[in-house]
mmCIF file of C-alpha atoms and ligand atoms in Angstrom:
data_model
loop_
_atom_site.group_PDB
_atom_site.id
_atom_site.type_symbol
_atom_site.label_atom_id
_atom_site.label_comp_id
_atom_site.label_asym_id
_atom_site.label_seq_id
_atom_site.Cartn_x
_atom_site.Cartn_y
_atom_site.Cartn_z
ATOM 1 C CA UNK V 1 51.445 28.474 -62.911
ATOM 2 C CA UNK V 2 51.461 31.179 -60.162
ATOM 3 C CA UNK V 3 48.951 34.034 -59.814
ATOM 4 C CA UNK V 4 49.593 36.610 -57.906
ATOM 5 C CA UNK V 5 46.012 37.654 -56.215
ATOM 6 C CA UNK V 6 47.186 40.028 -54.065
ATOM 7 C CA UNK V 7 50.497 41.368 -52.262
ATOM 8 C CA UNK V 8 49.719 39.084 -49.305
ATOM 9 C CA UNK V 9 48.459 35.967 -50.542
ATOM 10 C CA UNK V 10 49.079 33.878 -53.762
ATOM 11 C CA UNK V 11 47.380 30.808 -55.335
ATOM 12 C CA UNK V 12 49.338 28.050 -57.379
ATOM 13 C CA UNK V 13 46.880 26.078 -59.798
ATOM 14 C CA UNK V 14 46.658 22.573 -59.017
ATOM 15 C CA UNK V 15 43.719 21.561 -61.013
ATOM 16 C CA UNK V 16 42.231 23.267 -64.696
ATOM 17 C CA UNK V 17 39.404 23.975 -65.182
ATOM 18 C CA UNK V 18 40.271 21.242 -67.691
ATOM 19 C CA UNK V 19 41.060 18.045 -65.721
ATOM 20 C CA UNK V 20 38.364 19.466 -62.876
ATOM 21 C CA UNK V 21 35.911 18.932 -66.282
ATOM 22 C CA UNK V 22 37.147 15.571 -66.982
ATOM 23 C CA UNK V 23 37.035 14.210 -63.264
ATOM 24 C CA UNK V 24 33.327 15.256 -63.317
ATOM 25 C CA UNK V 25 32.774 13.659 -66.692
ATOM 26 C CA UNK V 26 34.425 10.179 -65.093
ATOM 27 C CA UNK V 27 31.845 10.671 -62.461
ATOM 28 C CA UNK V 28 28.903 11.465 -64.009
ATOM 29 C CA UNK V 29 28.750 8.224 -66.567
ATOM 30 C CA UNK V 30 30.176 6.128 -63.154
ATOM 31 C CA UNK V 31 26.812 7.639 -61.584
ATOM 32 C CA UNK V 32 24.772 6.933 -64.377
ATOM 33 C CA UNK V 33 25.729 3.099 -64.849
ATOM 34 C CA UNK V 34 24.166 2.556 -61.079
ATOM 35 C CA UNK V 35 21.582 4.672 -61.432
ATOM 36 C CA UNK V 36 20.543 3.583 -64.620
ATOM 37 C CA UNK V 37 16.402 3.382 -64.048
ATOM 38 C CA UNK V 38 16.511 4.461 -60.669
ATOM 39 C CA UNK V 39 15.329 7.970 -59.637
ATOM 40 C CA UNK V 40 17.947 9.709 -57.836
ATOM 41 C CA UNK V 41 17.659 12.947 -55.101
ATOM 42 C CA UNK V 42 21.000 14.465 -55.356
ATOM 43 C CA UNK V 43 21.532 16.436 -51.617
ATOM 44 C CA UNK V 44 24.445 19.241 -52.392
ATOM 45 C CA UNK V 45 25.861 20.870 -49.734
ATOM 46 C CA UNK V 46 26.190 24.586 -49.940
ATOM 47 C CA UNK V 47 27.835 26.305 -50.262
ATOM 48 C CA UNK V 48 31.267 24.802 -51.496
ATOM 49 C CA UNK V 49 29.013 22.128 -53.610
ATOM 50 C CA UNK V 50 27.520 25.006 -55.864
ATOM 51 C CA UNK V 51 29.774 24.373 -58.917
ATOM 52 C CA UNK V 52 30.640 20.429 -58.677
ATOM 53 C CA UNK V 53 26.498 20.039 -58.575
ATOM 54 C CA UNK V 54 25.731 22.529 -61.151
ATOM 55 C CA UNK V 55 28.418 20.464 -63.524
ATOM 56 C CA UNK V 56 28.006 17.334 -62.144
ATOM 57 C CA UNK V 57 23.924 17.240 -63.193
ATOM 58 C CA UNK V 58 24.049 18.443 -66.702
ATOM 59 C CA UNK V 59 27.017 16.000 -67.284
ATOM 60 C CA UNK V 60 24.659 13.448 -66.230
ATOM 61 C CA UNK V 61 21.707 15.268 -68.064
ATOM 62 C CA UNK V 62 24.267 14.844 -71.570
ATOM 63 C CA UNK V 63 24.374 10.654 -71.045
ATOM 64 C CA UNK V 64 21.920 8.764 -73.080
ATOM 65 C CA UNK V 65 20.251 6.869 -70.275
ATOM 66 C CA UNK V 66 21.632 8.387 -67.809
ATOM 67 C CA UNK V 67 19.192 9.491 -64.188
ATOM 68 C CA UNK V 68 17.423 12.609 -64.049
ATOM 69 C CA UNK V 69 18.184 13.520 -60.527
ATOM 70 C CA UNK V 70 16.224 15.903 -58.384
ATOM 71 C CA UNK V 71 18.089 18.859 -56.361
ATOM 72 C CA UNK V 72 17.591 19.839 -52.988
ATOM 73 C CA UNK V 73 20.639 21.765 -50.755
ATOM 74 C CA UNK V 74 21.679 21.369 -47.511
ATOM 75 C CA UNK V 75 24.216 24.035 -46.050
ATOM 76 C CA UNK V 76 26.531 23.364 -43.214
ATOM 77 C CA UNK V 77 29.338 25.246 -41.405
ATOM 78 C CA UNK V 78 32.328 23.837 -40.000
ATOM 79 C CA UNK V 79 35.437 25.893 -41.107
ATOM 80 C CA UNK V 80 33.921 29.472 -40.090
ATOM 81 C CA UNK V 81 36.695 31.900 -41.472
ATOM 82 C CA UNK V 82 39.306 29.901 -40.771
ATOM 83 C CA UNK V 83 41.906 27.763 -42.913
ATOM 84 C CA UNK V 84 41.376 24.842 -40.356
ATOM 85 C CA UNK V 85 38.479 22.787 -39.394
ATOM 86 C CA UNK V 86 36.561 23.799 -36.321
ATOM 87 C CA UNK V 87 35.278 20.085 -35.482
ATOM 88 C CA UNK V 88 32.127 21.120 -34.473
ATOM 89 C CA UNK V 89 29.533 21.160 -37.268
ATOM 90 C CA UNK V 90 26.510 23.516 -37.542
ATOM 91 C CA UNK V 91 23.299 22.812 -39.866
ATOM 92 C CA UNK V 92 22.279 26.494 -41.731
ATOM 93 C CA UNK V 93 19.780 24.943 -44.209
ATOM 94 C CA UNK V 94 17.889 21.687 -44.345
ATOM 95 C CA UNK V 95 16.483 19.819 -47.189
ATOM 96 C CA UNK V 96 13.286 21.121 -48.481
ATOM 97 C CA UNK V 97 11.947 17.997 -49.308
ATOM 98 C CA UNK V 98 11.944 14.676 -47.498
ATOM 99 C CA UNK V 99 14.476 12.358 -48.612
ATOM 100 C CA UNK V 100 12.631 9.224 -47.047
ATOM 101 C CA UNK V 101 12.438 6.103 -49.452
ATOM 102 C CA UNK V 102 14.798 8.233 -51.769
ATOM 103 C CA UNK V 103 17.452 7.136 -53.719
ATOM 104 C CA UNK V 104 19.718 9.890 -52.129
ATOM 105 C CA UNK V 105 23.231 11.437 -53.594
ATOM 106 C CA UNK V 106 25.644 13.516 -51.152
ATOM 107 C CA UNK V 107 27.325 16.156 -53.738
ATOM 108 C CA UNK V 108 30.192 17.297 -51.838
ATOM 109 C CA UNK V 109 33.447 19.726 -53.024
ATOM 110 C CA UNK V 110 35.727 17.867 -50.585
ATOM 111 C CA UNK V 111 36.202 15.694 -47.753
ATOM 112 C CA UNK V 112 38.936 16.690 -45.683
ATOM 113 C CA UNK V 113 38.653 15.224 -41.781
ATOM 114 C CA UNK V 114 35.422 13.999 -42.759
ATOM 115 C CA UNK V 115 33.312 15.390 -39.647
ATOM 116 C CA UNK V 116 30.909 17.468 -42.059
ATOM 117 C CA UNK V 117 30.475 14.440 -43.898
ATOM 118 C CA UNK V 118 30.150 12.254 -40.961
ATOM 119 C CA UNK V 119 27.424 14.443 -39.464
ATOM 120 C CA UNK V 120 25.467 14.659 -42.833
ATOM 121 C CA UNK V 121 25.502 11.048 -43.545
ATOM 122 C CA UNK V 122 24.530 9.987 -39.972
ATOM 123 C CA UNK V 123 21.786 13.199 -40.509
ATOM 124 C CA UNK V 124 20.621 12.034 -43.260
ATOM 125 C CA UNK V 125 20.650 8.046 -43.007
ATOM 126 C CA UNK V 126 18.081 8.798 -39.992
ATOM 127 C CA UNK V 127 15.519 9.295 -42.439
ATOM 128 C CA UNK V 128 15.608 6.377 -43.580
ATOM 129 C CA UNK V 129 16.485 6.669 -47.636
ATOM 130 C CA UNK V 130 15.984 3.777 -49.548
ATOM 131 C CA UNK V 131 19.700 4.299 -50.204
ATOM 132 C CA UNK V 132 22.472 6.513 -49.171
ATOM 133 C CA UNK V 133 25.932 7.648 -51.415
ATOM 134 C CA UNK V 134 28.575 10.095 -51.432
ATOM 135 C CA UNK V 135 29.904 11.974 -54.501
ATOM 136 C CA UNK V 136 32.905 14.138 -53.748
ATOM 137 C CA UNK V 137 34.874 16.084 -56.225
ATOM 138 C CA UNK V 138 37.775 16.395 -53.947
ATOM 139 C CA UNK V 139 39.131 14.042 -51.708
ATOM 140 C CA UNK V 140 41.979 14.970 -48.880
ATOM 141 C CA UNK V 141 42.945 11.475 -47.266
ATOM 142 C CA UNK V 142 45.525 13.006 -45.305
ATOM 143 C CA UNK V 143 43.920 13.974 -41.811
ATOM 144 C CA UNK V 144 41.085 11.913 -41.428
ATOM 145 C CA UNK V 145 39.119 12.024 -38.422
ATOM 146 C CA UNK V 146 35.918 10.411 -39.331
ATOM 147 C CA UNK V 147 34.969 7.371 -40.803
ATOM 148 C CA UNK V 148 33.308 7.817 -44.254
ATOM 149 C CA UNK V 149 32.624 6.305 -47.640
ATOM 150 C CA UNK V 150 33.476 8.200 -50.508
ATOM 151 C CA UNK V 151 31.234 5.810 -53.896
ATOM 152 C CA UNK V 152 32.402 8.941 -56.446
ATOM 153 C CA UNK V 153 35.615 10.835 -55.787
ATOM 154 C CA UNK V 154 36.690 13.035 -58.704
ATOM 155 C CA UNK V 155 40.239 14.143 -57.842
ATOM 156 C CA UNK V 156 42.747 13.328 -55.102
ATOM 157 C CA UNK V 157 43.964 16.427 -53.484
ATOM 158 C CA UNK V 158 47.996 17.193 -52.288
ATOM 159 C CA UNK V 159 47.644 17.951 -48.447
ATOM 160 C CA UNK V 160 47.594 21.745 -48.605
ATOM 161 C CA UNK V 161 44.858 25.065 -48.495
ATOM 162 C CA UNK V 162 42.977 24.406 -51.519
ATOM 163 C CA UNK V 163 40.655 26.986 -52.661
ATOM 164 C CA UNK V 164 39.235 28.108 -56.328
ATOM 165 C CA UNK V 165 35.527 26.028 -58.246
ATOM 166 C CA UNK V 166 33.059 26.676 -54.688
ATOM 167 C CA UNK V 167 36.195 26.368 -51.680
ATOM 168 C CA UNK V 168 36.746 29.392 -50.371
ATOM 169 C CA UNK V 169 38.911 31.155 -47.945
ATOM 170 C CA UNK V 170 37.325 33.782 -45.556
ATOM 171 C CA UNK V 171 34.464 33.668 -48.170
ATOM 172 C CA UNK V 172 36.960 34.899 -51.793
ATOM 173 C CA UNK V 173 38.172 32.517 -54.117
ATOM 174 C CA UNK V 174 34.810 30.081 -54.278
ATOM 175 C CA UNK V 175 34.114 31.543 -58.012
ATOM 176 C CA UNK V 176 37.772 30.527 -59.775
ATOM 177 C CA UNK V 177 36.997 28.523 -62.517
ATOM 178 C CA UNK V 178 39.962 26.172 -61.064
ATOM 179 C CA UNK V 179 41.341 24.542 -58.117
ATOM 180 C CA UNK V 180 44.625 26.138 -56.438
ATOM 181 C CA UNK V 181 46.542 26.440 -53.515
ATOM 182 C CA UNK V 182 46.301 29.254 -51.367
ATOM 183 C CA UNK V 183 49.482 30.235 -49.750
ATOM 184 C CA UNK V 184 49.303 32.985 -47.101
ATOM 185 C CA UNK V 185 51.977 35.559 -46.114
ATOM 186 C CA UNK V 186 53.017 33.825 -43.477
ATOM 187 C CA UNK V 187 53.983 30.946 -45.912
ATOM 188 C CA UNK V 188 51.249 28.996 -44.192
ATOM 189 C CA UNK V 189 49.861 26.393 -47.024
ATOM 190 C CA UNK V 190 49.156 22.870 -45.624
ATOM 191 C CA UNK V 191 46.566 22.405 -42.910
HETATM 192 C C1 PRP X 201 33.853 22.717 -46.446
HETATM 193 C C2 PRP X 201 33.476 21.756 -47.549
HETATM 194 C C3 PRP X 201 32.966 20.554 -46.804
HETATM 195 C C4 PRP X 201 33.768 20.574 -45.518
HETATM 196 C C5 PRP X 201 34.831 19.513 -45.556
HETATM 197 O O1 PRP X 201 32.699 23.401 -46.055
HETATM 198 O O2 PRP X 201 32.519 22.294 -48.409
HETATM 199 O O3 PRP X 201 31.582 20.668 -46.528
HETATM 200 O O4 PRP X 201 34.361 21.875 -45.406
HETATM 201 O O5 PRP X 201 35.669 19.565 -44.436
HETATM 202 P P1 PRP X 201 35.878 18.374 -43.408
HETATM 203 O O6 PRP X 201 35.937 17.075 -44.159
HETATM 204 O O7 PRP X 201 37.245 18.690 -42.783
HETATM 205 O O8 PRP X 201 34.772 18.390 -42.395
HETATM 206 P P2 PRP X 201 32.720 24.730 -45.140
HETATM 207 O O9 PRP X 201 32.417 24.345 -43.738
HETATM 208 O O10 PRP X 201 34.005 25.459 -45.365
HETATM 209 O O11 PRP X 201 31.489 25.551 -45.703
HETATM 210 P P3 PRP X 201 31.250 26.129 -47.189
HETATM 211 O O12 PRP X 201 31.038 24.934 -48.108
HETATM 212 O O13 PRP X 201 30.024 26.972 -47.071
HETATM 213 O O14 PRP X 201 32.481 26.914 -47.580
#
């Protein structure tokens, strides 16, 4: 399907609303068969995170058995307005509580070169957890410049400008129920 959002940009879906629905579902009952009695302090980072984590808990809230996690936010910058990473990765918002001798869950929207999650894992493994995963909705393999471990990844994304469900572009977009690619005039799609 092609929308056309404006007359210099279009999107092309690449995931519903649908399958971005079941990917969640797959990871919510994978969550809840480790966490099982466990208490759990899910950590989303803002503000691409907003939608997987809003999803993402009430799925889990709908298993029988399944954790009741906690929410607390972290927001980091690394993209600015640009389509490409920056490398450099700034913290705008901590967690409000402590996360030491928590049972702590990264909620991410994607991973792409994996510095933001880099810097948020090493950030947050100083304070000493009692444990430490990653739960990504969207995971870009493709240009990886940091070494990370992805426990839950929802989807696999193709190696282009994905924006649409919290990823943005120049701040529009986040709020589209679905994943798409952005293509820009300039024909510019892949990063
Ligand atoms: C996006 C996304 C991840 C990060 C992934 O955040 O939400 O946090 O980039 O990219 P990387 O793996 O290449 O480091 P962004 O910095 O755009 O902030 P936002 O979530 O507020 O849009």
């Amino acid at each position: 399907m092609q929308t056309r959002e404006s007359s210099a940009e279009r999107i092309e879906v690449v995931f519903t609303a649908e399958a971005i629905a079941a990917a969640i579902d797959r990871m919510a009952r994978a969550i809840a068969a480790d966490y099982a009695e466990a208490d759990l302090r899910i950590v989303a980072i803002l503000k691409g995170a907003m939608f997987v984590v809003s999803d993402l808990s009430r799925a889990l809230a709908t298993l029988p058995g399944g954790p009741r996690p906690t929410l607390d936010f972290m927001a980091v910058s690394s993209y600015g307005n640009d389509t490409r990473s920056s490398g450099e990765v700034r913290l705008l918002k901590d967690t409000s509580e402590s996360v030491e001798g928590c049972n702590v869950l990264i909620v991410e929207d994607i991973v792409d070169n994996g510095l933001t999650l880099h810097y948020l894992q090493g950030l947050l493994r100083s304070r000493a957890p009692k444990s430490l995963k990653t739960a990504v909705l969207l995971d870009k393999p493709y240009r990886r410049l940091a070494d990370v471990r992805l426990d839950y990844v929802g989807l696999v994304a193709p190696d282009a400008f994905v924006v649409g469900y919290g990823l943005d572009y120049q701040e529009r977009y986040r709020t589209l129920p679905f994943v798409a690619n952005l293509i820009l005039p300039s024909g510019e799609s892949a990063r």
